[in-house]
Amino acid sequence: VKIRTPRAATYELFYWPSIQGRGELVRLALEEAAAPYADVARLTKKEGGGMAAMLALLKGKGLAKGQLRPFAPPFLRSGRYLVAQVANILQFLGPRLGLVPADEASRVEAHQLQLTVTDLFAEVHDTHHPVSTGLYYEDQKKEAKDNARNFLTERMPKFLGYFESVLVANANANKKSKGRHLVGARLSYVDLSLFQVIEGLRYAFPRALGRFEKTIPRLVELRDRVGDRPNLKAYLASDRRIAFNEDGIFRRYAELDVDA
Ligand SMILES: N[C@@H](CCC(=O)N[C@@H](CS)C(=O)NCC(=O)O)C(=O)O
């Protein structure tokens, strides 16, 4: 069981307690590495966690000397570090969890790909919130429909086609990778994030993705292999994995799921 009391945890993740959202990309890395971590906002107050603990830090209360107040969740606390922004958190965790190759060129590459995942997440978010994050979906349904159609016909194919081509290029550049990894010859946090991208898009847009998947066979294989890794398999079957829902980034609204 990976949820420990915050005191005992090497890593404290702060994220909204009822959604996968962007925080899931960090959870997947911690789970794959079997890292001792606490998902702080999901703990009770008695256990030393809860939403209040997260909101306090967002307001700048309880920061240690030299720590920057984060703009938004997720953020991670480890030792003297308080690190925000998913791609930045993964850049921090990668070497510590053995989830990125050691050489600088590969690390830069991993970070570059992860920032592209960040861009993709923002565009997925905008399929249901194209006008404003501050408004309800119900108040921007018309715009959402236009945005989702454009996302599914133009942007999703461009993003996924890009990641598929990176798998092909890495297979050629790096014989040991055998086309199984986006960076280098072994599993990295970028592979874990692409697993989540495919899972999320399958959930939100089953119709569009059902048709599109045949054009991205390597990504689909990557998703299957990652989902079969023992630590992740155990995590995905556990109650630590929150189910997809309509408060997260990947939302299933049938009216938005048009053919890609
Ligand atoms: N680029 C940031 C985005 C962070 C973000 O948008 N967090 C969302 C939850 S997934 C949030 O709570 N935002 C509050 C806000 O933007 O005011 C990242 O990748 O971490």
Short mmCIF file of C-alpha atoms in Angstrom, two decimals, residues 19-21 125 128 245-251:
data_model
loop_
_atom_site.label_atom_id
_atom_site.label_comp_id
_atom_site.label_asym_id
_atom_site.label_seq_id
_atom_site.Cartn_x
_atom_site.Cartn_y
_atom_site.Cartn_z
CA ILE A 19 -10.12 13.23 -9.96
CA GLN A 20 -7.29 11.69 -11.98
CA GLY A 21 -6.66 14.96 -13.78
CA HIS A 125 -9.43 20.40 -21.19
CA HIS A 128 -15.28 20.95 -22.61
CA ASN A 245 -15.35 11.05 -14.07
CA GLU A 246 -16.89 14.25 -15.43
CA ASP A 247 -14.98 16.51 -13.07
CA GLY A 248 -11.62 15.55 -14.53
CA ILE A 249 -9.76 16.49 -17.69
CA PHE A 250 -11.04 13.54 -19.74
CA ARG A 251 -14.84 13.74 -19.65
#
